Amino acid sequence: LKFYGMTKDPETEELMMILEFADRGTMRSVLLHNFNNILWKDKIYCLFRIAYGLEKLHESGYFHKDFHSGNILQIAIRNEDFNYSYISDFGLSGPSTKQKSDDKICGVMPYVAPEVLNGEPYTLSSDIYSFGIIMAELSSGRPPFYKRKHDTTLALEICNGLRPEFGKGTPELYKKLAYKCMNANSNQRPTAKEL
């Protein structure tokens, strides 16, 4: 995304970035309104762009902490049938070296790694778990556990191995990678570079 500058909210005095307009909106909105027209090659390209952005973030020593389809912006590419995908909303991001175990759980619950739901600190691997959830969502066109309340019961089930469903016709290799990203053992997940 092109960066145009900074501004300050006059009431809260929070700094805000002025970025290129994401004409397609978020990945969540694209899936909601156009899922049946998205080809597998475009889904894979979308994930490639997201993995690339995540790799750059992790190489900088930062994790996202709020990684979900609502924080992935989509921009149409002229004369192409696909969108560019960009990770956004770094408000909860922080250096991976300054993580405290008493930090509060933040993010959208179905995308939060089970170890974080269990009170362990965020790690780079926690973002990889979220990437796996995004893979399932891109496959099915639906947010994870969209028919469920995001409550303690769901959190416990996620900690006990519940994972979102994939859409019909999802390639086995795709599911295998997504399940690897969603592994309950954070040490068994791939790195962003490996993705």
GROMACS .gro file of N, CA and C in nm, residues 94-105 119-123:
model
   51
   94GLY      N    1   0.353  -0.567   1.803
   94GLY     CA    2   0.461  -0.528   1.892
   94GLY      C    3   0.584  -0.611   1.865
   95PRO      N    4   0.697  -0.568   1.924
   95PRO     CA    5   0.820  -0.645   1.908
   95PRO      C    6   0.806  -0.782   1.974
   96SER      N    7   0.849  -0.884   1.902
   96SER     CA    8   0.838  -1.020   1.956
   96SER      C    9   0.932  -1.042   2.074
   97THR      N   10   1.029  -0.953   2.093
   97THR     CA   11   1.124  -0.967   2.204
   97THR      C   12   1.074  -0.903   2.332
   98LYS      N   13   0.966  -0.827   2.325
   98LYS     CA   14   0.916  -0.757   2.444
   98LYS      C   15   0.780  -0.809   2.486
   99GLN      N   16   0.759  -0.936   2.475
   99GLN     CA   17   0.632  -0.997   2.510
   99GLN      C   18   0.631  -1.031   2.658
  100LYS      N   19   0.520  -0.998   2.724
  100LYS     CA   20   0.503  -1.031   2.865
  100LYS      C   21   0.397  -1.138   2.880
  101SER      N   22   0.414  -1.225   2.977
  101SER     CA   23   0.315  -1.331   2.998
  101SER      C   24   0.185  -1.277   3.056
  102ASP      N   25   0.187  -1.156   3.112
  102ASP     CA   26   0.064  -1.101   3.170
  102ASP      C   27  -0.015  -1.015   3.072
  103ASP      N   28   0.029  -1.012   2.945
  103ASP     CA   29  -0.045  -0.936   2.844
  103ASP      C   30  -0.184  -0.997   2.827
  104LYS      N   31  -0.282  -0.911   2.803
  104LYS     CA   32  -0.418  -0.957   2.784
  104LYS      C   33  -0.433  -1.022   2.647
  105ILE      N   34  -0.528  -1.114   2.638
  105ILE     CA   35  -0.561  -1.176   2.510
  105ILE      C   36  -0.632  -1.070   2.426
  119GLY      N   37  -0.344  -1.865   2.796
  119GLY     CA   38  -0.270  -1.771   2.880
  119GLY      C   39  -0.122  -1.760   2.852
  120GLU      N   40  -0.073  -1.832   2.752
  120GLU     CA   41   0.068  -1.821   2.717
  120GLU      C   42   0.090  -1.695   2.633
  121PRO      N   43   0.214  -1.645   2.627
  121PRO     CA   44   0.239  -1.523   2.550
  121PRO      C   45   0.227  -1.545   2.400
  122TYR      N   46   0.197  -1.437   2.330
  122TYR     CA   47   0.198  -1.438   2.184
  122TYR      C   48   0.339  -1.466   2.136
  123THR      N   49   0.347  -1.534   2.023
  123THR     CA   50   0.476  -1.557   1.956
  123THR      C   51   0.453  -1.535   1.806
   0.00000   0.00000   0.00000
